[in-house]
Each structure stands twice: as structure tokens, then as C-alpha cells.
Amino acid sequence: MATDIANPISPPSSNKAAINGALRKKLQGYVGFANLPNQVHRKSVKKGFNFTIMVVGESGLGKSTLVNTLFNAPLYPPKEYAPLTEESPKTVGIQLFSTDIEENGVRLKLNVVDTPGFGDFINNEDSWKPILKTIEGRFDAYLEQENRVNRSKITDTRVNACLYFIAPTGHSLKALDIEFMKRLHNKVNLIPVIAKSDTMTHEEIAAFKERILLDIAHHDIKIYHAQHYDSDDIETINETKDVMSKIPFAIVGSDKAIETPDGRHVRGRKYPWGVIEVDNEDHCDFVKLRQMLIRTHMEELKEFTNDIHYENYRTEKLLAMGYQQDNSVFKEIDPVAKLEEERAMHEAKLIKMEQDMKHVFQQKVQEKEAKLTQSEAELYAKHKEMKDALEKQRLDLEEKKRRIEQGRPITPEKTKKKGFGFAGK
Ligand SMILES: Nc1nc2c(ncn2[C@@H]2O[C@H](COP(=O)(O)OP(=O)(O)OP(=O)(O)O)[C@@H](O)[C@H]2O)c(=O)[nH]1
């Protein structure tokens, strides 16, 4: 099904002057995803785009109606009314709708995940579980495809944006809203919207928005925060600021054409006191929401999904499966640091060599010293022995001399025994 979403219900030509009148703010240029080529590479444009939106919120807040309004296409088959209760029919179970939209040669495959409204049960405690399961299930499917041997054709069904519908109570967020948003904010780009904002006055909407943002900040809920693609481009910065200033978007949904009192045919809701136009920026933020989703921030929403939410999920999952990450492989090689490292290694090597040489030298000196000490001791012993022998000789000679002087004969044996040259004399 190919639908022109950039031109929601065209009014008859006779009423065109009235459209340009005071009530309706005329859009500058066209609004649509044909602008995407400015955001990404031409190749992606050729391939076409794939975008998945999820709608979450209490039952009956107009989720299905908004999706039809957003894409100006009856994505939802008309809900059958139950004849007995005459109650509005509900979405039961998670439903997926897909449509191909083409604009200026750019193809967009749009997927919408509609979740059943919650809040109807006595105990709504776990109503977030199936929604979280769907988001994670889509991450798992992507992870499984990434791990295949052949990864050339990966089908990406990951949820790129989650429109969270807040009931137009005018009070603060409900405990259930807080619980839901907290459960989802780390898994998906959360975009809060005030449903059925036609039931509130402008002042009430402004005060309610303020209150919601305070609650979100108080509970540390991370909602999607658009970034500037090109900080030098003042137009982009202003556009992003403008879009961000509208969050939470106060929206009105209607896929029906109605006639305004001045004869225009518009998408809107008719009341006894007047008409609320869906595509009128003075009436609600629907145009801004569509602009952000399709025109200005689609690629960024996809990037955030892949780089932040999916990456975190993947890391947690792989760690839980026992995979360890070797961070050293991600260490960037800094040439200065590398040189420094090499220099340190070289220095350490030199120090080691110096120490080894010192050790060998000391060993040799010690050995020499030991040898010298030993020969000194030997010399000393020899010297002592000679000295003792000479002393003994001196004593013998003195004895002989004394005997000769006393006239006593010298015993030849004794002389012989001595072995000194007196024996023959
Ligand atoms: N006043 C008003 N009514 C709306 C708006 N959007 C939808 N409705 C009406 O609200 C009723 C419920 O709308 P649905 O789109 O079926 O709501 P839902 O959130 O999909 O409901 P579930 O399927 O139960 O989750 C319908 O009668 C819609 O016409 C809106 O912006 N303003």
C-alpha cells in the first residue's frame, strides 16, 4: 500500500484562500521523509528505510486512532463494535501493522506495534511485562541474525520509538505511568504524548506538560532527547529546539475528514462549540510529533536504538551468557605512548644488563680475594716454618759454641744428625 502522508486530506480548491487565513498556520515547504537524504548516505536512500514505532498506554487513549492519523492511512482494520455493550472495541494482544510509503522516490517501510491498552485490571502490576518482552524479543531476533554465518540480509524489527500515551487528567503522572516508563526507558526511545488533548484548554495543557516533565525528572526517567545533527546549522538547531519544546506532545487523533464552519475539509474532531483540527499547529502538537518522527529525527531515533539501547541489551545478554570482553583489543595505539613504552622497556633492559655485569665483576673480585688470602696464608705458614728451622739451627750452633768454649767434645752423631756442614771439621 503506497500512501501520501505528506498531504493529509486536501481541501477543495475553492477553500484554499480560507486555508491560508488566520486560523491555519501554513507550513513552510513540504513535511515528509523525502528530507532523509540530508541525514544519511545516498545508498541508504536507494535501499529504502525501515522504521518501527510502538504505541503504549492505557486502554482507550486513542493509540490506534493516532497511528492511522500519523500515517494518514487506515493501518488498522476498523474495529467492530460489540452490539450488546456498545463499548468501544479494544486491542487485544500485541499487533503488528506494516505499510510501504513512498515520497519523491524514497521508500519507507513503516511498522507499527500496537500494544493492548492496560489499566483495566484490578492488578495492573505486571502489565508492562508483555511490552518489554516484545521489545527484547526484537533485540534477540536481531542479535541472532548478527551471529549467523551469513549476515548479508538482516531484517531489523527493533522498536525505534515508543509513543507513551498519558491520560489527559491534568494532574500528575499515575503510579502506573511511572512504573511503565521506568521499565521501558532503558530499552527504547521513549516519547511521552498527552492523549486526547482536545479535552483540555491551552492553559491546562501547558500546566500539565510542566507537571509531567517535573515528575519525569523527579523519577529519573530518561525520555528521548533529540540532538542537533549539525551544530553549525542554525535552522536545524532551531528546528530541534522547537520540537523538543513540545515534549510531551499534546496530540489529537482523528482519521476522519470533517467540514469546518468556513467550509474547509480537514482531519479533526467536531464539537458543538467548534472544530479541533489535527493538522493545525495552533490546535495541537500532532504536526510537530509527525515532523520529528518522520522528517527530522527518524535517523537519529534509529541510531539511538542501535548504538545505545541495543548495544546495552547485547552487552548485558552476552555477559550473562558468560562472554568476557577483552578491553585491551579496543585500546587505541597512541604513537607517543608507544614510543614512551618502548623507551621504558629499553631502559629496563639496560639496568638489568648493568646489574648482571656488576654481579659477575663482584664474583670475580671475591674469587681473586679468596685466592690471595689463601696464598698469603700459605706464604705465612712457609715463612713461619723456615723461621722456626733457622731458630732451631741458631740454638744448636749456640750450644755447640758453648760446648767448644767449655772444652767439651761434640758428639759426632749429634753433629751428623743436625746435618749442617760441621760434621767433617
Ligand atoms: N476526544 C478524543 N477522542 C479520541 C482521540 N483519539 C481517539 N479518540 C477516541 O477514543 C476511542 C478509543 O480510541 P482507540 O484508538 O481505539 O484507543 P486505543 O488506545 O487504541 O484503545 P485500546 O485498543 O483499548 O488500547 C475512540 O472512540 C476514538 O474515536 C482524541 O484525540 N480525542
Coordinates of C-alpha atoms and ligand atoms in Angstrom, one line a residue:
M1 CA 0.0 0.0 0.0
A2 CA 1.5 3.4 -1.0
T3 CA 0.2 6.4 0.7
D4 CA 0.9 10.1 0.5
I5 CA 1.4 11.1 4.1
A6 CA 2.8 14.5 3.4
N7 CA -0.5 15.7 2.1
P8 CA -3.2 14.8 4.6
I9 CA -6.7 15.4 3.4
S10 CA -6.6 18.2 0.7
P11 CA -9.3 20.8 0.9
P12 CA -11.3 21.7 -2.2
S13 CA -9.7 24.3 -4.3
S14 CA -12.5 26.8 -3.6
N15 CA -11.5 26.9 0.0
K16 CA -7.8 27.3 -0.5
A17 CA -7.9 31.0 0.3
A18 CA -9.6 30.3 3.6
I19 CA -6.8 27.8 4.5
N20 CA -4.2 30.4 4.1
G21 CA -6.2 32.5 6.5
A22 CA -5.6 33.5 10.1
L23 CA -6.6 30.2 11.8
R24 CA -4.3 27.8 9.8
K25 CA -0.6 28.3 10.1
K26 CA 0.8 27.5 6.7
L27 CA 3.7 25.0 6.7
Q28 CA 6.9 26.2 5.0
G29 CA 7.9 23.6 2.4
Y30 CA 6.7 20.1 2.5
V31 CA 6.8 17.9 5.5
G32 CA 8.0 14.4 4.9
F33 CA 10.7 11.8 4.9
A34 CA 12.0 12.9 1.5
N35 CA 14.3 15.1 3.6
L36 CA 16.0 12.0 4.9
P37 CA 18.7 12.1 2.2
N38 CA 20.1 15.1 4.1
Q39 CA 20.5 12.9 7.1
V40 CA 22.1 9.8 5.7
H41 CA 24.1 8.5 2.8
R42 CA 22.5 8.2 -0.7
K43 CA 22.9 4.5 -0.6
S44 CA 20.5 4.1 2.3
V45 CA 18.0 6.2 0.3
K46 CA 18.3 3.8 -2.6
K47 CA 17.7 0.8 -0.3
G48 CA 14.8 2.5 1.4
F49 CA 14.1 2.9 5.1
N50 CA 12.7 0.8 7.8
F51 CA 11.1 2.3 10.8
T52 CA 9.3 0.7 13.7
I53 CA 7.0 2.6 16.1
M54 CA 5.4 1.2 19.2
V55 CA 2.3 2.7 20.9
V56 CA 1.8 2.1 24.6
G57 CA -0.7 3.4 27.0
E58 CA -3.9 2.8 28.9
S59 CA -6.9 1.4 27.1
G60 CA -9.0 3.8 25.1
L61 CA -6.5 6.7 24.9
G62 CA -6.6 6.7 21.2
K63 CA -3.4 4.8 20.2
S64 CA -4.9 3.0 17.2
T65 CA -6.5 6.3 16.1
L66 CA -3.3 8.1 16.3
V67 CA -1.4 5.6 14.3
N68 CA -4.0 5.9 11.5
T69 CA -3.8 9.7 11.8
L70 CA 0.0 9.7 11.8
F71 CA 0.4 7.9 8.6
N72 CA -2.9 9.1 7.1
A73 CA -3.6 5.5 6.2
P74 CA -6.1 3.1 7.7
L75 CA -3.4 0.8 9.0
Y76 CA -5.9 -0.6 11.5
P77 CA -8.8 -2.5 10.2
P78 CA -12.0 -0.8 11.5
K79 CA -12.8 -2.0 15.0
E80 CA -16.1 -3.8 15.2
Y81 CA -18.4 -2.6 18.0
A82 CA -19.8 -5.1 20.3
P83 CA -23.6 -4.8 19.9
L84 CA -24.6 -5.7 23.4
T85 CA -22.4 -3.5 25.5
E86 CA -21.9 -0.9 22.7
E87 CA -18.4 -0.5 24.2
S88 CA -15.6 0.7 22.0
P89 CA -13.6 -2.4 20.9
K90 CA -10.2 -2.9 22.4
T91 CA -6.9 -4.0 21.0
V92 CA -6.3 -7.5 22.4
G93 CA -2.8 -8.8 22.2
I94 CA 0.2 -7.2 20.5
Q95 CA -0.5 -6.4 16.9
L96 CA 1.9 -5.5 14.1
F97 CA 1.0 -3.4 11.1
S98 CA 3.2 -2.6 8.1
T99 CA 2.9 -0.3 5.2
D100 CA 5.2 1.0 2.4
I101 CA 5.1 4.7 1.9
E102 CA 6.8 6.4 -0.9
E103 CA 7.6 10.0 -1.3
N104 CA 9.8 11.7 -4.0
G105 CA 11.3 8.3 -4.8
V106 CA 12.2 7.5 -1.2
R107 CA 10.7 4.3 0.2
L108 CA 9.8 3.9 3.8
K109 CA 8.7 0.6 5.3
L110 CA 6.8 1.6 8.3
N111 CA 6.0 -0.9 11.1
V112 CA 3.7 -0.2 13.9
V113 CA 3.5 -2.3 17.0
D114 CA 0.2 -1.7 18.8
T115 CA 0.1 -3.0 22.3
P116 CA -3.2 -3.7 24.2
G117 CA -4.2 -0.9 26.5
F118 CA -3.6 -1.6 30.1
G119 CA -5.1 -0.3 33.4
D120 CA -8.4 -2.1 33.1
F121 CA -7.4 -4.9 35.6
I122 CA -7.6 -4.8 39.4
N123 CA -4.0 -5.6 39.5
N124 CA -2.0 -3.9 36.7
E125 CA 1.3 -4.6 38.3
D126 CA 2.8 -6.8 35.6
S127 CA 1.1 -5.2 32.5
W128 CA 4.5 -3.9 31.4
K129 CA 5.9 -7.4 31.0
P130 CA 4.5 -8.4 27.6
I131 CA 5.6 -5.0 26.2
L132 CA 9.1 -5.3 27.5
K133 CA 9.2 -8.9 26.2
T134 CA 8.2 -7.7 22.7
I135 CA 11.0 -5.1 22.7
E136 CA 13.6 -7.6 24.0
G137 CA 12.3 -10.3 21.7
R138 CA 13.1 -8.0 18.7
F139 CA 16.6 -7.3 20.1
D140 CA 17.1 -11.1 20.4
A141 CA 16.0 -11.6 16.8
Y142 CA 18.5 -9.0 15.6
L143 CA 21.3 -10.5 17.8
E144 CA 20.5 -14.0 16.5
Q145 CA 20.8 -12.7 12.9
E146 CA 24.0 -10.9 13.7
N147 CA 25.6 -14.1 15.0
R148 CA 24.7 -16.1 11.8
V149 CA 27.4 -17.1 9.4
N150 CA 25.7 -15.2 6.6
R151 CA 24.7 -11.7 7.8
S152 CA 24.1 -10.1 4.4
K153 CA 20.4 -9.9 4.9
I154 CA 19.5 -8.7 8.4
T155 CA 15.8 -7.8 9.0
D156 CA 15.7 -5.1 11.5
T157 CA 12.4 -5.1 13.5
R158 CA 13.8 -3.3 16.6
V159 CA 11.5 -0.7 18.0
N160 CA 12.9 2.7 17.1
A161 CA 10.4 4.9 19.1
C162 CA 7.8 4.2 21.7
L163 CA 4.9 6.7 22.0
Y164 CA 3.8 6.5 25.6
F165 CA 0.2 7.8 25.9
I166 CA -0.6 9.8 29.1
A167 CA -4.2 10.2 30.0
P168 CA -5.4 13.9 29.9
T169 CA -6.1 14.1 33.6
G170 CA -4.4 17.4 34.2
H171 CA -2.9 16.0 37.4
S172 CA 0.5 14.4 37.8
L173 CA 1.6 11.1 36.3
K174 CA -0.1 8.0 37.6
A175 CA 1.9 5.4 39.5
L176 CA 1.3 3.0 36.6
D177 CA 2.7 5.5 34.1
I178 CA 5.9 5.9 36.2
E179 CA 6.3 2.2 36.6
F180 CA 5.8 1.6 32.8
M181 CA 8.2 4.4 31.8
K182 CA 10.8 3.2 34.2
R183 CA 10.6 -0.3 32.9
L184 CA 10.9 0.8 29.3
H185 CA 13.2 3.8 29.3
N186 CA 16.5 1.9 29.1
K187 CA 15.2 -0.3 26.3
V188 CA 13.6 2.1 23.8
N189 CA 13.4 5.8 22.8
L190 CA 10.5 6.9 25.0
I191 CA 8.4 9.8 23.6
P192 CA 5.6 10.8 26.0
V193 CA 2.4 12.2 24.5
I194 CA -0.7 13.6 26.1
A195 CA -3.6 11.7 24.6
K196 CA -6.9 13.3 23.6
S197 CA -5.6 16.8 24.3
D198 CA -8.7 18.3 22.8
T199 CA -10.3 17.6 26.2
M200 CA -8.1 20.3 27.8
T201 CA -7.7 24.0 27.4
H202 CA -4.4 25.5 26.3
E203 CA -3.6 26.7 29.8
E204 CA -4.4 23.3 31.3
I205 CA -2.2 21.6 28.7
A206 CA 0.7 24.0 29.5
A207 CA 0.4 23.3 33.2
F208 CA 0.0 19.6 32.7
K209 CA 3.1 19.4 30.5
E210 CA 5.1 21.2 33.1
R211 CA 3.9 18.8 35.8
I212 CA 4.7 15.8 33.7
L213 CA 8.2 17.0 33.0
L214 CA 8.8 17.6 36.7
D215 CA 7.5 14.1 37.5
I216 CA 9.7 12.6 34.8
A217 CA 12.8 14.4 36.2
H218 CA 11.9 13.5 39.8
H219 CA 11.6 9.8 39.0
D220 CA 14.8 9.9 36.9
I221 CA 13.0 8.7 33.8
K222 CA 15.1 9.0 30.6
I223 CA 12.9 10.1 27.8
Y224 CA 14.2 10.6 24.2
H225 CA 16.1 13.8 23.9
A226 CA 16.8 15.0 20.4
Q227 CA 20.3 16.0 19.5
H228 CA 21.4 18.6 16.9
Y229 CA 22.8 16.9 13.8
D230 CA 24.9 19.8 12.7
S231 CA 25.7 22.4 15.4
D232 CA 26.6 25.0 12.8
D233 CA 23.3 24.8 11.1
I234 CA 21.2 27.3 13.0
E235 CA 18.0 26.2 11.2
T236 CA 18.5 22.6 12.4
I237 CA 19.2 23.8 15.9
N238 CA 16.1 25.9 16.0
E239 CA 14.0 23.1 14.5
T240 CA 15.3 20.6 17.1
K241 CA 14.7 23.1 19.9
D242 CA 11.2 23.8 18.7
V243 CA 10.4 20.1 18.5
M244 CA 11.9 19.4 22.0
S245 CA 9.9 22.3 23.5
K246 CA 6.7 20.5 22.6
I247 CA 7.5 17.3 24.6
P248 CA 5.3 15.8 25.9
F249 CA 3.4 16.3 22.7
A250 CA -0.3 17.2 23.2
I251 CA -2.0 15.3 20.5
V252 CA -5.4 14.8 18.9
G253 CA -6.1 11.9 16.7
S254 CA -8.7 11.5 14.1
D255 CA -8.7 9.8 10.7
K256 CA -12.0 11.3 9.7
A257 CA -12.5 14.3 7.4
I258 CA -14.8 16.9 8.8
E259 CA -16.0 20.2 7.4
T260 CA -15.1 23.4 9.3
P261 CA -17.6 26.3 9.7
D262 CA -15.7 28.1 7.0
G263 CA -16.2 25.2 4.6
R264 CA -12.7 23.5 4.7
H265 CA -12.3 19.8 4.8
V266 CA -9.9 18.8 7.5
R267 CA -8.9 15.9 9.7
G268 CA -10.2 16.7 13.1
R269 CA -12.9 16.4 15.7
K270 CA -16.2 18.3 15.7
Y271 CA -17.7 19.6 18.9
P272 CA -20.8 21.8 19.4
W273 CA -18.6 24.7 20.2
G274 CA -16.2 24.2 17.2
V275 CA -13.7 22.1 15.4
I276 CA -10.3 20.8 16.6
E277 CA -8.0 20.3 13.6
V278 CA -5.4 17.6 13.8
D279 CA -3.0 19.2 11.3
N280 CA -3.2 22.7 12.8
E281 CA -0.2 23.6 14.9
D282 CA -2.3 26.2 16.8
H283 CA -4.7 23.4 17.9
C284 CA -2.3 20.6 18.9
D285 CA 1.3 19.2 18.6
F286 CA 0.4 16.5 16.2
V287 CA 2.3 18.1 13.3
K288 CA 5.4 18.6 15.4
L289 CA 5.3 14.9 16.5
R290 CA 5.0 13.7 12.9
Q291 CA 7.7 16.1 11.8
M292 CA 10.1 14.7 14.5
L293 CA 9.3 11.1 13.8
I294 CA 9.4 11.2 10.0
R295 CA 11.2 14.3 8.9
T296 CA 13.8 15.5 11.3
H297 CA 14.8 12.8 13.7
M298 CA 14.0 9.4 12.2
E299 CA 17.6 8.6 11.5
E300 CA 18.6 9.7 15.0
L301 CA 16.0 7.6 16.6
K302 CA 17.3 4.6 14.7
E303 CA 20.9 5.5 15.7
F304 CA 20.0 5.7 19.4
T305 CA 18.2 2.4 19.1
N306 CA 21.2 0.7 17.6
D307 CA 24.0 2.5 19.5
I308 CA 22.5 2.8 22.9
H309 CA 19.5 0.6 23.6
Y310 CA 20.5 -2.4 21.5
E311 CA 24.2 -2.2 22.4
N312 CA 23.4 -2.1 26.2
Y313 CA 21.0 -5.0 25.8
R314 CA 23.5 -7.0 23.7
T315 CA 26.3 -6.4 26.3
E316 CA 24.1 -7.5 29.2
K317 CA 22.9 -10.5 27.3
L318 CA 26.4 -11.7 26.2
L319 CA 27.9 -11.1 29.7
A320 CA 25.0 -13.1 31.2
M321 CA 25.9 -15.9 28.8
G322 CA 29.4 -15.9 30.1
Y323 CA 31.2 -14.0 27.3
Q324 CA 34.0 -11.7 28.5
Q325 CA 35.2 -8.6 26.8
D326 CA 38.9 -8.2 26.2
N327 CA 39.2 -4.4 26.5
S328 CA 42.8 -4.5 25.5
V329 CA 41.9 -5.0 21.9
F330 CA 40.0 -1.7 22.0
K331 CA 43.0 0.2 23.4
E332 CA 43.9 2.9 20.9
I333 CA 47.5 2.9 19.9
D334 CA 48.9 6.3 20.7
P335 CA 52.3 6.8 18.9
V336 CA 53.7 8.9 21.7
A337 CA 52.6 6.4 24.4
K338 CA 54.0 3.6 22.3
L339 CA 57.4 5.3 22.0
E340 CA 57.4 6.0 25.7
E341 CA 56.6 2.4 26.4
E342 CA 59.5 1.2 24.1
R343 CA 61.9 3.7 25.8
A344 CA 60.9 2.4 29.2
M345 CA 61.4 -1.2 28.1
H346 CA 64.9 -0.3 26.7
E347 CA 65.9 1.4 29.9
A348 CA 64.8 -1.5 32.0
K349 CA 66.9 -3.8 29.7
L350 CA 70.0 -1.6 30.2
I351 CA 69.5 -1.5 34.0
K352 CA 69.3 -5.3 34.0
M353 CA 72.4 -5.7 31.9
E354 CA 74.3 -3.3 34.2
Q355 CA 73.2 -5.3 37.3
D356 CA 74.3 -8.6 35.7
M357 CA 77.7 -7.2 34.9
K358 CA 78.2 -5.8 38.4
H359 CA 77.3 -9.2 39.8
V360 CA 79.8 -11.0 37.6
F361 CA 82.5 -8.5 38.5
Q362 CA 81.8 -8.8 42.2
Q363 CA 82.0 -12.5 41.9
K364 CA 85.4 -12.4 40.2
V365 CA 86.8 -9.9 42.7
Q366 CA 85.6 -12.2 45.6
E367 CA 87.3 -15.2 44.0
K368 CA 90.6 -13.3 43.5
E369 CA 90.4 -12.1 47.1
A370 CA 89.9 -15.6 48.3
K371 CA 92.9 -16.9 46.3
L372 CA 95.1 -14.1 47.5
T373 CA 94.1 -14.7 51.1
Q374 CA 94.9 -18.4 50.7
S375 CA 98.3 -17.8 49.2
E376 CA 99.1 -15.2 51.8
A377 CA 98.3 -17.8 54.5
E378 CA 100.4 -20.4 52.7
L379 CA 103.3 -18.0 52.5
Y380 CA 102.9 -17.1 56.1
A381 CA 103.0 -20.7 57.1
K382 CA 106.1 -21.4 55.0
H383 CA 107.8 -18.3 56.4
K384 CA 107.0 -19.4 59.9
E385 CA 108.3 -22.9 59.2
M386 CA 111.6 -21.5 57.9
K387 CA 111.8 -19.1 60.8
D388 CA 111.4 -22.0 63.3
A389 CA 114.0 -24.1 61.5
L390 CA 116.5 -21.3 61.5
E391 CA 115.8 -20.6 65.1
K392 CA 116.4 -24.2 65.9
Q393 CA 119.7 -24.1 64.0
R394 CA 120.8 -20.9 65.8
L395 CA 120.1 -22.6 69.1
D396 CA 122.1 -25.7 68.1
L397 CA 125.0 -23.6 67.0
E398 CA 125.0 -21.7 70.2
E399 CA 125.0 -24.9 72.1
K400 CA 128.0 -26.1 70.1
K401 CA 129.8 -22.9 70.6
R402 CA 129.2 -23.1 74.4
R403 CA 130.5 -26.7 74.5
I404 CA 133.6 -25.8 72.5
E405 CA 134.3 -22.9 74.9
Q406 CA 133.9 -25.3 77.9
G407 CA 136.2 -27.8 76.2
R408 CA 133.7 -30.5 75.9
P409 CA 133.8 -32.7 72.8
I410 CA 131.0 -32.5 70.4
T411 CA 129.2 -35.8 69.8
P412 CA 129.8 -36.6 66.1
E413 CA 126.4 -38.4 65.8
K414 CA 124.7 -35.4 67.1
T415 CA 126.6 -33.2 64.6
K416 CA 125.8 -35.6 61.8
K417 CA 122.2 -35.7 62.8
K418 CA 122.0 -31.9 62.6
G419 CA 123.0 -32.1 59.0
F420 CA 124.8 -28.7 58.9
G421 CA 128.3 -28.6 57.5
F422 CA 130.2 -29.0 60.8
A423 CA 130.4 -32.9 60.7
G424 CA 133.8 -33.1 58.9
K425 CA 135.6 -30.3 60.9
Ligands
LIG1 N1 -11.6 13.2 22.2 C1 -10.8 12.4 21.6 N2 -11.1 11.1 21.3 C2 -10.3 10.3 20.7 C3 -9.0 10.7 20.3 N3 -8.3 9.7 19.7 C4 -9.2 8.7 19.7 N4 -10.3 9.0 20.3 C5 -11.5 8.1 20.5 O1 -11.2 7.3 21.6 C6 -11.8 6.0 21.4 C7 -10.7 4.9 21.6 O2 -9.7 5.1 20.6 P1 -8.7 3.9 20.1 O3 -7.9 4.5 19.1 O4 -9.5 2.7 19.8 O5 -8.0 3.7 21.5 P2 -6.9 2.6 21.9 O6 -5.9 3.3 22.8 O7 -6.3 2.1 20.6 O8 -7.7 1.6 22.7 P3 -7.2 0.1 23.1 O9 -7.3 -0.7 21.8 O10 -8.3 -0.4 24.1 O11 -5.9 0.1 23.7 C8 -12.4 6.0 20.1 O12 -13.7 6.3 20.2 C9 -11.7 7.2 19.4 O13 -12.5 7.8 18.4 C10 -8.7 12.1 20.6 O14 -7.6 12.6 20.2 N5 -9.6 12.9 21.2

